[in-house]
Coordinates of C-alpha atoms in Angstrom, one line a residue:
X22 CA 18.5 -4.7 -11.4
X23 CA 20.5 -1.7 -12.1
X24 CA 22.1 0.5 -9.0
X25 CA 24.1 3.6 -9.6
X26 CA 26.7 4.9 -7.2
X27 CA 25.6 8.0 -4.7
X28 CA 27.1 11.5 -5.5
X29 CA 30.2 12.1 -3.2
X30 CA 30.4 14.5 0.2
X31 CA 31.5 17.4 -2.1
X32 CA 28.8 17.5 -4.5
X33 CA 25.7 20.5 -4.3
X34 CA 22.3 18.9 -2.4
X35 CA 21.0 20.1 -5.6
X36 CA 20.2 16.5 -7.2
X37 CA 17.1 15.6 -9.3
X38 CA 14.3 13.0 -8.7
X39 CA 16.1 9.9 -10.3
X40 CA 16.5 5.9 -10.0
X41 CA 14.2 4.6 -7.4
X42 CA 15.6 2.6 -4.2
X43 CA 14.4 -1.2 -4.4
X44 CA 14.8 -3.5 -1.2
X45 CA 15.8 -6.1 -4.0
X46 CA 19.1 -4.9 -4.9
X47 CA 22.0 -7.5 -4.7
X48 CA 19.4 -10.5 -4.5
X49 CA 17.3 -12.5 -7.2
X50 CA 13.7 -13.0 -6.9
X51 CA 12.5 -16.5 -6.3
X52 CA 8.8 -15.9 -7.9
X53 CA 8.8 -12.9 -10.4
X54 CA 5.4 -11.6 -11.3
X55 CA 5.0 -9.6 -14.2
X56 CA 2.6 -7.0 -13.9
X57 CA 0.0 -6.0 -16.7
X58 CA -1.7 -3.0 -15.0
X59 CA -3.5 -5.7 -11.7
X60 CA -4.4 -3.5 -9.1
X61 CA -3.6 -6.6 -6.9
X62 CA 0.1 -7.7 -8.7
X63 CA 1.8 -6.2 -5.5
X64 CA -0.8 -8.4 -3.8
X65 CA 0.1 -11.6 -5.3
X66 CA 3.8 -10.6 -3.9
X67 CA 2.9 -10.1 -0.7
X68 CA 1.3 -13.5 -0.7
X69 CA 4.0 -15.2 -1.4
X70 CA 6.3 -13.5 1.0
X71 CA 3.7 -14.5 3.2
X72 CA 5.2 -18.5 2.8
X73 CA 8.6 -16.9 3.4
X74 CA 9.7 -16.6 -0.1
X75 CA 11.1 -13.9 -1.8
X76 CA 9.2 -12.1 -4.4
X77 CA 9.2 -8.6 -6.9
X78 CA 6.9 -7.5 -9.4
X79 CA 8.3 -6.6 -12.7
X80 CA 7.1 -4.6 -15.6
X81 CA 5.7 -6.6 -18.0
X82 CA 7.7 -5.8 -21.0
X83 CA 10.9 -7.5 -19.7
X84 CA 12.9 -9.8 -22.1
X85 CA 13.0 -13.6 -21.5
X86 CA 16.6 -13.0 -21.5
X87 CA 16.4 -10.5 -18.7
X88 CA 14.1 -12.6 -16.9
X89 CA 16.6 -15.9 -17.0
X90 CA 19.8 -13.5 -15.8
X91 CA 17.4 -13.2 -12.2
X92 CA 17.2 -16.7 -12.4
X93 CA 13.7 -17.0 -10.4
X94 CA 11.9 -20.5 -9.7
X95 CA 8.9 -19.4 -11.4
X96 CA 6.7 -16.6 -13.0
X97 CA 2.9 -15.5 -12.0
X98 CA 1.3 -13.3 -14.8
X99 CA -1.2 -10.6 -13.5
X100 CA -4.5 -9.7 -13.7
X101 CA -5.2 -6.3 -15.7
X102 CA -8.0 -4.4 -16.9
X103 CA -7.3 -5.0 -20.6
X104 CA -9.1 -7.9 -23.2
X105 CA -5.9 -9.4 -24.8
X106 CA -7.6 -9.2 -28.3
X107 CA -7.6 -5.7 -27.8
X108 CA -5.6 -3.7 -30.3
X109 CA -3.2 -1.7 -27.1
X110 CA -3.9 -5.1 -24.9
X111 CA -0.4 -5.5 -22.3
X112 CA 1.9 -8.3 -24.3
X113 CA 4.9 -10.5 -22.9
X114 CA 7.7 -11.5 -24.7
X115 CA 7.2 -15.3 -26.4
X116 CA 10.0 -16.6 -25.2
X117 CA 8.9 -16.6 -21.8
X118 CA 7.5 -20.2 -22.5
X119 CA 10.7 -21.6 -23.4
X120 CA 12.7 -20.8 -20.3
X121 CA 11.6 -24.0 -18.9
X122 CA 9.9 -22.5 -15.5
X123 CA 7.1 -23.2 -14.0
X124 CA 4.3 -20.2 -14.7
X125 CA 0.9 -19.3 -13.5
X126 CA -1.3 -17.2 -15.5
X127 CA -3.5 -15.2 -13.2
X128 CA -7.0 -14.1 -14.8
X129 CA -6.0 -11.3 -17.6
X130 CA -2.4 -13.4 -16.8
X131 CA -4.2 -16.9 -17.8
X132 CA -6.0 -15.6 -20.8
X133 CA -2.8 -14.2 -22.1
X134 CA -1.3 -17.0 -21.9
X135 CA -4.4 -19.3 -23.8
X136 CA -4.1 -16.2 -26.6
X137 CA -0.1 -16.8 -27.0
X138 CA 0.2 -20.5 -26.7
X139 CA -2.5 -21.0 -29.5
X140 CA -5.9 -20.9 -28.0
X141 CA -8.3 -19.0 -28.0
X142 CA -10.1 -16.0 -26.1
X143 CA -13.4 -14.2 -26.0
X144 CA -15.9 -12.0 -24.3
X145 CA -18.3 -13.7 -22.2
X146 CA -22.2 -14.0 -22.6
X147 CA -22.4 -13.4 -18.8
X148 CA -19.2 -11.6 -16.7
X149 CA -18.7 -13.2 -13.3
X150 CA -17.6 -10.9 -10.5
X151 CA -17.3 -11.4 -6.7
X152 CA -17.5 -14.7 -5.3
X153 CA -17.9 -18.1 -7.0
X154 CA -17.7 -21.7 -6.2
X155 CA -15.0 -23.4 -7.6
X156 CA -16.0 -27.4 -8.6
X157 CA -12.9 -29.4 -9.4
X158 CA -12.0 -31.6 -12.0
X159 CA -8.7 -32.3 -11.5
X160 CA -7.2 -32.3 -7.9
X161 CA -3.6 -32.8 -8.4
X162 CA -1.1 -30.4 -8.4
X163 CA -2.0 -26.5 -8.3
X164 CA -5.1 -27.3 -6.8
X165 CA -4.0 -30.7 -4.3
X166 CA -5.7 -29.6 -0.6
X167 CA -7.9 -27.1 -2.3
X168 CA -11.5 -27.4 -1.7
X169 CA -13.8 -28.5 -3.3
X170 CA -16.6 -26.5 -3.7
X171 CA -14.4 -23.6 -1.7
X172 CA -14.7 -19.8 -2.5
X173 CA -12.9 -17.8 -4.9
X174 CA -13.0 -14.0 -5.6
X175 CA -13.8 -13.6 -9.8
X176 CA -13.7 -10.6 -11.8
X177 CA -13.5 -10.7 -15.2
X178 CA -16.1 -10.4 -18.9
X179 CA -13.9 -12.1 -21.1
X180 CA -12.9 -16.1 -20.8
X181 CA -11.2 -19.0 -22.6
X182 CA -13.2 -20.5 -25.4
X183 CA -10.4 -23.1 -26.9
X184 CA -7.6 -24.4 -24.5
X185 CA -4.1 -24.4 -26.3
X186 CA -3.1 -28.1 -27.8
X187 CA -2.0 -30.3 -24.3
X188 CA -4.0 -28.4 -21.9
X189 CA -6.3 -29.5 -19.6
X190 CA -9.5 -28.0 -17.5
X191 CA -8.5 -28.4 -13.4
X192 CA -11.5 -26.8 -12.4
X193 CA -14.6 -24.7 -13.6
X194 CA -17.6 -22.8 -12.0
X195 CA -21.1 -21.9 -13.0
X196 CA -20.6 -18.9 -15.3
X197 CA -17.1 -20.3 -15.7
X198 CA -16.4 -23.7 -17.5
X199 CA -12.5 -23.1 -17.7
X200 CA -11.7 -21.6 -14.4
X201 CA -8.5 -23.3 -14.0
X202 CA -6.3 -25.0 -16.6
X203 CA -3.5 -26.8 -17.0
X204 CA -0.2 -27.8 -19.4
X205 CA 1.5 -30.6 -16.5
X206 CA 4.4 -31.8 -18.7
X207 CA 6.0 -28.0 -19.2
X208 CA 4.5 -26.8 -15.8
X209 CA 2.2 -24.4 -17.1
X210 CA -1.2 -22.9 -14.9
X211 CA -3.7 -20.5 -15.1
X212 CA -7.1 -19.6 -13.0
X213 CA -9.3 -17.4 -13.7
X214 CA -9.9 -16.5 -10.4
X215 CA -8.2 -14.4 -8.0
X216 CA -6.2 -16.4 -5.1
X217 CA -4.2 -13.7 -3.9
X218 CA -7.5 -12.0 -2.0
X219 CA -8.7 -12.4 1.1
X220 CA -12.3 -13.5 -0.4
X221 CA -10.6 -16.6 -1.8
X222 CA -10.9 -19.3 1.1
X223 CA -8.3 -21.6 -0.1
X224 CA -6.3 -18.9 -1.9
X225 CA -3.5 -19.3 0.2
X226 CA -3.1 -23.3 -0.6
X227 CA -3.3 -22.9 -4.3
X228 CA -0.5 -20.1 -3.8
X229 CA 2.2 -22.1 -1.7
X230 CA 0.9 -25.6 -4.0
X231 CA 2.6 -23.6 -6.9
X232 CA 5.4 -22.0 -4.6
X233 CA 6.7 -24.8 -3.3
X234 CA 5.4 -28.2 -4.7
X235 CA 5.8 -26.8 -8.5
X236 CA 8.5 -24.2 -8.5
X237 CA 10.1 -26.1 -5.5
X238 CA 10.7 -23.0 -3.2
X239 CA 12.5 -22.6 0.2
X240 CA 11.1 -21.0 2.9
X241 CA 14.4 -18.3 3.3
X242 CA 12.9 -14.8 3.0
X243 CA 12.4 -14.1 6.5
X244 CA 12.7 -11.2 9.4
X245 CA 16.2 -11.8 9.9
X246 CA 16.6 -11.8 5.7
X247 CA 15.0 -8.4 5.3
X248 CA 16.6 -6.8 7.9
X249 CA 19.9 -7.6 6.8
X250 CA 19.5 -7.2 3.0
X251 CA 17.4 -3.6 3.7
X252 CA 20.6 -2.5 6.1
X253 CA 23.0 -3.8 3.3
X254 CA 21.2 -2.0 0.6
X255 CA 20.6 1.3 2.5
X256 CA 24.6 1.7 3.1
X257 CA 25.4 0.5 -0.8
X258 CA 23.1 3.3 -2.1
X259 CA 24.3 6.4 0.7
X260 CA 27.5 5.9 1.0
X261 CA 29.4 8.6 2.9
X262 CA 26.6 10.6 2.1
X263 CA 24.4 12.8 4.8
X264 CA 20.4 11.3 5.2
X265 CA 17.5 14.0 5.8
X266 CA 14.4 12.1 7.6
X267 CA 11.0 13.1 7.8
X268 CA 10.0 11.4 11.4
X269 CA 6.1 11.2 11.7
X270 CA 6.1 9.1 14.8
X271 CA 3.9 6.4 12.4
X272 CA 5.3 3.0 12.0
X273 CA 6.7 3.6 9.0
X274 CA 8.4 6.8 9.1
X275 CA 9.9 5.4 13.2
X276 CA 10.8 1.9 11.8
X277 CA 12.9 3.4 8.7
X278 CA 14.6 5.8 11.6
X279 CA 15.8 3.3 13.5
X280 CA 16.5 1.4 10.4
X281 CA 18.7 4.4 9.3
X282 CA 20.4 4.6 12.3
X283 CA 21.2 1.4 12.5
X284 CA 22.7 1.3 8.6
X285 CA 24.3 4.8 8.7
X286 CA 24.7 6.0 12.5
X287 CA 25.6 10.1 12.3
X288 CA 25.4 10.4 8.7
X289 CA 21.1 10.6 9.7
X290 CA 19.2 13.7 10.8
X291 CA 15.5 13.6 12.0
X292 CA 13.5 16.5 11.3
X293 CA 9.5 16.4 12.5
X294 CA 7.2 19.2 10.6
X295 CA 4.1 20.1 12.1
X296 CA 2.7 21.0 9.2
X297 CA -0.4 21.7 11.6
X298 CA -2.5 18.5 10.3
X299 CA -1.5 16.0 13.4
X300 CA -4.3 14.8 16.5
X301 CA -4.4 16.6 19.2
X302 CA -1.4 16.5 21.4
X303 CA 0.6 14.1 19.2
X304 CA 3.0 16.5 18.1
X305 CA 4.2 17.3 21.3
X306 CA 3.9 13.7 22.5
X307 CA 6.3 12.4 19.4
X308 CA 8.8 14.8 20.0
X309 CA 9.6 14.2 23.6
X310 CA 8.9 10.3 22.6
X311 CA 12.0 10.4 19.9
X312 CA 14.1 13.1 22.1
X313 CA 13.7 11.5 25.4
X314 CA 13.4 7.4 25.0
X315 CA 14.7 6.8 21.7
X316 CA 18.1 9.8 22.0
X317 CA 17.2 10.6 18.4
X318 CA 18.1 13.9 17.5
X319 CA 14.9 15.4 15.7
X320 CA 14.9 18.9 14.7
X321 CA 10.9 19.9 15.6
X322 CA 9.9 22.7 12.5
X323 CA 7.0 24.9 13.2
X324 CA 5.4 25.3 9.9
X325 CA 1.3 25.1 10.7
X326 CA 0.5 28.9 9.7
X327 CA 2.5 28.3 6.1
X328 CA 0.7 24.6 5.3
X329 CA -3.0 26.4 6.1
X330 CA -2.7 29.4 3.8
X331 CA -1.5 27.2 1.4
X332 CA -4.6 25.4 1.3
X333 CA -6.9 28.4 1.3
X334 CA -9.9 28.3 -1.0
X335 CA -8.9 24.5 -2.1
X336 CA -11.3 22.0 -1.9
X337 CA -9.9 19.3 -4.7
X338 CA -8.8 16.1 -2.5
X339 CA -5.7 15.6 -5.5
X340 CA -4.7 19.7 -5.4
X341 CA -4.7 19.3 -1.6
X342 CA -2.4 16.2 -1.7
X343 CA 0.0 17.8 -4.1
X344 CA -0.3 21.0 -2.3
X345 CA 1.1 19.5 0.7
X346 CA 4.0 17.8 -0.9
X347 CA 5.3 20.5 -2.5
X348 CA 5.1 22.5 0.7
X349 CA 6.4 19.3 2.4
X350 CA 9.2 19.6 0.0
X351 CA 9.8 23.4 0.2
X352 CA 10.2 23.1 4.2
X353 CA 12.8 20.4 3.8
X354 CA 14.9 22.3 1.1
X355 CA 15.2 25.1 3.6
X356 CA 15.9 22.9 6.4
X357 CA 18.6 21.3 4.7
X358 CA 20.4 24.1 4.0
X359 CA 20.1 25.4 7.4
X360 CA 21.6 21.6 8.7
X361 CA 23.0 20.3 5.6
X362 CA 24.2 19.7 3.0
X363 CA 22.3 16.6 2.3
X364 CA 22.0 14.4 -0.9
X365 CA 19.3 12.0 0.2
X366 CA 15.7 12.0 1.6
X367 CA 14.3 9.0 2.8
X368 CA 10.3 8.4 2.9
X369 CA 8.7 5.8 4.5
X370 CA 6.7 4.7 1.1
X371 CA 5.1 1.3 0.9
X372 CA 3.5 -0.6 -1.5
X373 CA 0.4 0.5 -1.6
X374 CA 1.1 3.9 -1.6
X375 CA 3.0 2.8 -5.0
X376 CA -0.2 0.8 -6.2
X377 CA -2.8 3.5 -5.7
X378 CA -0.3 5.9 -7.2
X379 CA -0.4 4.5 -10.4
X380 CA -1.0 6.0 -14.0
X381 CA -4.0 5.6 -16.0
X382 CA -4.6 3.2 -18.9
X383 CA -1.1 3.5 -21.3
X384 CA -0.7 1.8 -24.4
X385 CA 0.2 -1.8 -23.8
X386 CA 3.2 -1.6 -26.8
X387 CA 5.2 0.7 -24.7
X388 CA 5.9 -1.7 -21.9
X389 CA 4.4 0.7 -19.5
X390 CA 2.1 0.2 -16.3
X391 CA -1.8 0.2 -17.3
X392 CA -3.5 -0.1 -14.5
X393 CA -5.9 2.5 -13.4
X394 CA -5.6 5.5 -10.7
X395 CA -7.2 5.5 -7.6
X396 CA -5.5 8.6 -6.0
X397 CA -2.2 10.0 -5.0
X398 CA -0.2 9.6 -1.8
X399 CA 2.0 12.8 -0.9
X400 CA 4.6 10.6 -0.7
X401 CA 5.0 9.3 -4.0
X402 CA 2.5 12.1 -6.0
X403 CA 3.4 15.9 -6.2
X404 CA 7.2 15.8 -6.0
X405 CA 8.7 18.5 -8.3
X406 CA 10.8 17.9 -11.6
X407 CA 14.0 19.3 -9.7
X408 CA 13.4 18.4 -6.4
X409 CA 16.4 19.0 -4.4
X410 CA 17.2 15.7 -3.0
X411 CA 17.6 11.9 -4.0
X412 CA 15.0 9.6 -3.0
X413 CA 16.0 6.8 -0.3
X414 CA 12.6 4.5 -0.2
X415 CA 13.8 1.1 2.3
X416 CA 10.5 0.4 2.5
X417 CA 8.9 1.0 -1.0
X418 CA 8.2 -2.7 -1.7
X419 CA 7.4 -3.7 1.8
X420 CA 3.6 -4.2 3.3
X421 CA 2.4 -2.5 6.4
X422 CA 2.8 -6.2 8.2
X423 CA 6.2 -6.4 6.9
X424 CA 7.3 -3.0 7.7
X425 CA 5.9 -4.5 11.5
X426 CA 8.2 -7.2 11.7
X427 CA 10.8 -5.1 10.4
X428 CA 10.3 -2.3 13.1
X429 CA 10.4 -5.6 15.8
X430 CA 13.5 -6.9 14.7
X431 CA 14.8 -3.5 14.9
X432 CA 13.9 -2.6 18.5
X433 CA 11.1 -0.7 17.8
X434 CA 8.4 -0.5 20.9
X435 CA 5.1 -2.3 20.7
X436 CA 3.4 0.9 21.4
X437 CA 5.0 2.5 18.3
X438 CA 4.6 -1.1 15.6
X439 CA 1.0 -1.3 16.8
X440 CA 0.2 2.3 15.8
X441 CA -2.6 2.8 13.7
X442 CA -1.9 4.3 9.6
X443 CA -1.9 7.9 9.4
X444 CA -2.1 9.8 6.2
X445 CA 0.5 11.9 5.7
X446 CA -1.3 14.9 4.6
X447 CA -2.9 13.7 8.2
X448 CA -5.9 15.7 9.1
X449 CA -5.9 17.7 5.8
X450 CA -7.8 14.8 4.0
X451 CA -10.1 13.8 6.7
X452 CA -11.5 17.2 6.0
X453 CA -13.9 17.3 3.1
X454 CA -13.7 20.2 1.1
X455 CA -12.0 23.3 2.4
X456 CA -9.3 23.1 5.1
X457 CA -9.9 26.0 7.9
X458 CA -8.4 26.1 11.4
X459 CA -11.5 26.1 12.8
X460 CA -12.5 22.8 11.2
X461 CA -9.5 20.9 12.1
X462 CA -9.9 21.9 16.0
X463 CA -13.6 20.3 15.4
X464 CA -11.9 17.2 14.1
X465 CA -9.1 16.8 16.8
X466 CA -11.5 16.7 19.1
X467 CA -13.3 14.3 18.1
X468 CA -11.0 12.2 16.7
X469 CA -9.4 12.1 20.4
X470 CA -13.0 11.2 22.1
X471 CA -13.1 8.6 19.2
X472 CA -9.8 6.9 20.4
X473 CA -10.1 7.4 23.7
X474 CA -13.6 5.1 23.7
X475 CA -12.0 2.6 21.3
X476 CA -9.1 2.2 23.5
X477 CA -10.9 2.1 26.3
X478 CA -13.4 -0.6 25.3
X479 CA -10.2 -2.8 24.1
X480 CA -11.2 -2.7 20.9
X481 CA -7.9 -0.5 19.5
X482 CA -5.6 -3.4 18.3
X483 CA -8.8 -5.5 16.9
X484 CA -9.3 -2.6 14.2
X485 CA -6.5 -2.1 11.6
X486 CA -7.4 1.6 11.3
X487 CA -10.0 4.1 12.6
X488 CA -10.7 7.5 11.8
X489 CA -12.9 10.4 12.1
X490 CA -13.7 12.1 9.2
X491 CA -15.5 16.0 8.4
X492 CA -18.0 16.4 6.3
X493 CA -18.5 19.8 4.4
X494 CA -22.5 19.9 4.8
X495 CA -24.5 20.6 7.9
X496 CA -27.6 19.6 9.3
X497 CA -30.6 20.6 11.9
X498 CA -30.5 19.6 14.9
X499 CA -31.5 20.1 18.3
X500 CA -30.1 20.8 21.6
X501 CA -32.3 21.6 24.6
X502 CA -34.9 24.2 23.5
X503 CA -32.2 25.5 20.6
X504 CA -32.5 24.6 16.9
X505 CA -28.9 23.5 15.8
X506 CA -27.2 23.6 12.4
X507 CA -23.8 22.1 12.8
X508 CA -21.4 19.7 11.3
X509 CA -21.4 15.7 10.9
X510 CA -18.7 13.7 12.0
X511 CA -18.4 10.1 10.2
X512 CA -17.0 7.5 12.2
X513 CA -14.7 4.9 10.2
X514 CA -12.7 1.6 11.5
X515 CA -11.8 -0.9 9.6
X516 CA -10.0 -4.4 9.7
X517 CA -7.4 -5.1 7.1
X518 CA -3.9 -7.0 7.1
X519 CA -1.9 -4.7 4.4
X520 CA -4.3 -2.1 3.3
X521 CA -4.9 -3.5 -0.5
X522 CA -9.0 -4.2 0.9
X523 CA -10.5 -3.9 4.1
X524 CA -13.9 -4.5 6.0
X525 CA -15.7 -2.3 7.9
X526 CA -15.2 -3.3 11.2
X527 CA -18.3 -3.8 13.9
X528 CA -17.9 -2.0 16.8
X529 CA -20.8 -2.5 19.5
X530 CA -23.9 -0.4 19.5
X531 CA -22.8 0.3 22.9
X532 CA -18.9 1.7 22.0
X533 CA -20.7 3.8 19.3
X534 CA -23.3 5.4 21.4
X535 CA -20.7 6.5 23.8
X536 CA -18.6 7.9 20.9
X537 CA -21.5 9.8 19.6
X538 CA -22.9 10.6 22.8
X539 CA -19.5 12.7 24.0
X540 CA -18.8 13.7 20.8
X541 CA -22.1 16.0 20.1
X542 CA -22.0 17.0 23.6
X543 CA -18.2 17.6 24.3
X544 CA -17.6 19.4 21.1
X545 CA -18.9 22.8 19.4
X546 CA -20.0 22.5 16.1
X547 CA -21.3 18.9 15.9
X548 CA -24.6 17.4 16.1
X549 CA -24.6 14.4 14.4
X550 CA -22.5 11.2 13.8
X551 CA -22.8 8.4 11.6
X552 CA -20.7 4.9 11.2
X553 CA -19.6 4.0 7.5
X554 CA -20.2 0.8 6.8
X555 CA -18.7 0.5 3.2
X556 CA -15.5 -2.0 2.5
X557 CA -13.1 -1.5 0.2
X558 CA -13.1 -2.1 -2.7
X559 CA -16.2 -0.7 -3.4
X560 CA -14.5 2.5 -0.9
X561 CA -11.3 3.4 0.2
X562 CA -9.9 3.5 3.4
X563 CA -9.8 7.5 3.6
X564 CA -12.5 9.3 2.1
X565 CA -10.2 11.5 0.4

């Protein structure tokens, strides 16, 4: 993968938005996925990282001959949102199949590979989505320890009619008679099916069958591995070159400080912005944390009043997102010219992030993403044409879990690598509708008496994420002989490993009356609060 060499000391700050940092650099894949728009290809990665081996997703439209310089073990092809025998459907390049490596087709990824191989592909009668039981046929190989009968998630209206010449049927379902196939003499696979979800029970056995009993893996990629290669890659892309941090206090933003500082020493400088969207006290706390305990230097910026008129009037969850990054932006141009000059800014962005960024439907003969937007992160969405700084992203293809271990390894504190995901527009899209001071001081309090419950019924490291959220509605109510018309307060925990989907997380009916109890009593301008019970998909995490 191509690198380029960092602009030296002398150069203005003055840089535009250009190659994007990958943790890959300097090292070849051992599983390459191509990508053909999946909402879950990054998924599929992190699965196999999960078995300890080393895996990127590619575009697509990369040549076979590009594909055999990387030199991986084997090749997994994607779901996507495409039919293949549509006119713009995603394509490959034919001479994938003669590069002699083993490769799994993966729903849109299996079909393609039925269409291109000779068979043949059309739209269902009846669609299968959700979960199915999968009957086998053929237990060896991909599906050896799989099963029988077990769940797997489906998702798909169109399906193989004809197998390609020397394929055989593994496994089918009800609405599915071809749910997994097979070519055994060149090492070819597809299912129809997703494995890489967590609604696929014996997902994770048909993934590390194909990892390391077909493409014969090794177990290498591990803590020690990506903290070295991240450190190595970080000081090949800076240079001599001066680092500009934004330090949130969130696991991400502290494990790529102390990543930072590890790789580049003096050449980092911390700078915390209240932007005036943080819980209650956690500016304050963060601050003295990073100052005090961790001797990083963090410049603390004041810039509340300037993020709030900003938002004035706005009530679009997308403008507020890019809104805040912009302003995010504008802070840090200033600031680096009152510290700087700097050339870099790092971010703390992560895969997802990257995934729910993505563009809308493209056509498939440009070799470009097609997979279809869910909404922007001010991370990765928002940043100007000729912002001011080059992007350093460590973490860009990492999973929260990974960026965990990472933060371990590094000396992070369990109290910091336990922390629960916080937007970083924060409070600001927790908020429906309209952001107003008075609103947020209604949320910060009860976010607090939300924590403060979960916490203290032991519940805080059993949920992945929790949140109180502000709706912009009001009700009637009624509180002693008074008739009420206040706010709602939504109540939202989930349980997730990376992010990608999540379930709604039961707390105890007697955890949540407390909440709601304190809540409508302890704070002015609230009289009712409900519990979301929705997963995701069909939701999201955050409601904006």
């Amino acid at each position: 993968m191509a690198s380029f060499s960092p602009p030296v000391a002398e150069q203005s700050t003055s840089v535009r938005l250009g190659s994007e940092f990958r943790p890959d650099l300097g090292r070849h894949p051992t599983i390459v996925i191509l990508d053909f728009g999946s909402q879950y290809a990054e998924l599929i990665a992190r699965r196999i990282r999960e078995t300890e081996v080393f895996s990127v997703v590619l575009d697509h439209g990369i040549s076979a001959a590009e594909l055999q310089r990387l030199q991986p073990r084997g090749l997994i092809l994607s779901g996507g949102p495409s039919s293949v025998y549509g006119e713009e459907a995603p394509g490959c390049d034919p001479e994938l199949w003669q590069l002699g490596i083993p490769i799994l087709g993966v729903c849109y990824g299996m079909q393609l590979m039925v269409q291109q191989l000779g068979g043949q592909v059309d739209a269902c009668q009846r669609g299968e989505y959700g979960r199915a039981h999968l009957w086998i046929d053929d237990p060896t190989d991909l599906l050896t320890n799989v099963d029988n009968g077990s769940v797997m998630w489906m998702s798909h209206g169109d399906g193989v009619s004809r197998l390609p010449e020397g394929f055989t049927c593994l496994a089918h379902t009800e609405n599915t008679p071809l749910a997994a196939i097979a070519h055994a003499q060149r090492r070819f696979y597809g299912v129809q099916f997703h494995p890489e979800v967590i609604h696929s029970t014996c997902g994770m056995g048909l993934i590390r069958n194909f990892v390391f009993h077909i493409c014969g893996c090794s177990p290498d990629w591990t803590t020690a591995a990506l903290t070295e290669q991240a450190i190595a890659d970080v000081q090949a892309m800076v240079g001599n070159c001066r680092v500009l941090l934004a330090l949130s206090g969130g696991v991400d933003s502290s494990t790529l400080a102390f990543l930072l500082q590890r790789a580049i020493g003096p050449q980092l400088t911390c700078v915390f912005i209240d932007q005036g969207f943080m819980r209650k006290g956690e500016t304050e706390f963060l601050v003295n944390l990073f100052r005090e305990r961790f001797h990083i230097d963090v410049h603390h910026i004041q810039a509340r009043e300037r993020f709030l008129n900003q938002l004035k009037g706005v009530r679009d969850p997308e403008e507020k997102r890019k809104i805040i990054g912009k302003e995010f932006i504008g802070v840090f141009e200033e600031e680096s010219k009152r510290l700087g000059p700097f050339h870099y800014l790092a971010q703390g962005t992560l895969y997802p992030d990257v995934i729910e960024s993505a563009g809308t439907n493209v056509d498939g003969k440009t070799g470009k993403r097609v997979a279809v937007k869910i909404k922007s992160h001010h991370n990765v969405g928002g940043l100007p044409e000729d912002l001011r700084f080059q992007l350093v992203e460590p973490l860009r293809h990492l999973f929260k879990d990974e960026v965990r271990k990472l933060g371990r390894s590094l000396g992070l504190p369990e109290e910091i690598v336990r922390r629960h995901p916080f937007p970083g527009p924060g409070l600001a899209i927790r908020i429906l509708g309209e952001v107003t001071e008075d609103k947020l001081e209604i949320l910060r309090d009860a976010d607090m008496i939300m924590r403060e419950e979960i916490k203290a019924a032991g519940l805080y490291h059993e949920i992945w994420q929790a949140l109180a959220v502000l709706l912009p509605v009001q009700s009637v109510g009624v509180m002693g002989d008074h008739r009420t018309y206040a706010y709602p307060i939504v109540i939202r925990c989930v349980t997730s490993q990376d992010g990608m989907t999540a379930d709604w997380f039961p707390i105890p009916y007697e955890v949540l009356g407390q909440i709601s109890n304190r809540i409508v009593n302890e704070v002015k301008g609230v009289n009712r609060v409900v519990y979301d019970v929705t997963s995701k998909p069909p939701g999201t995490i955050e409601w904006e």
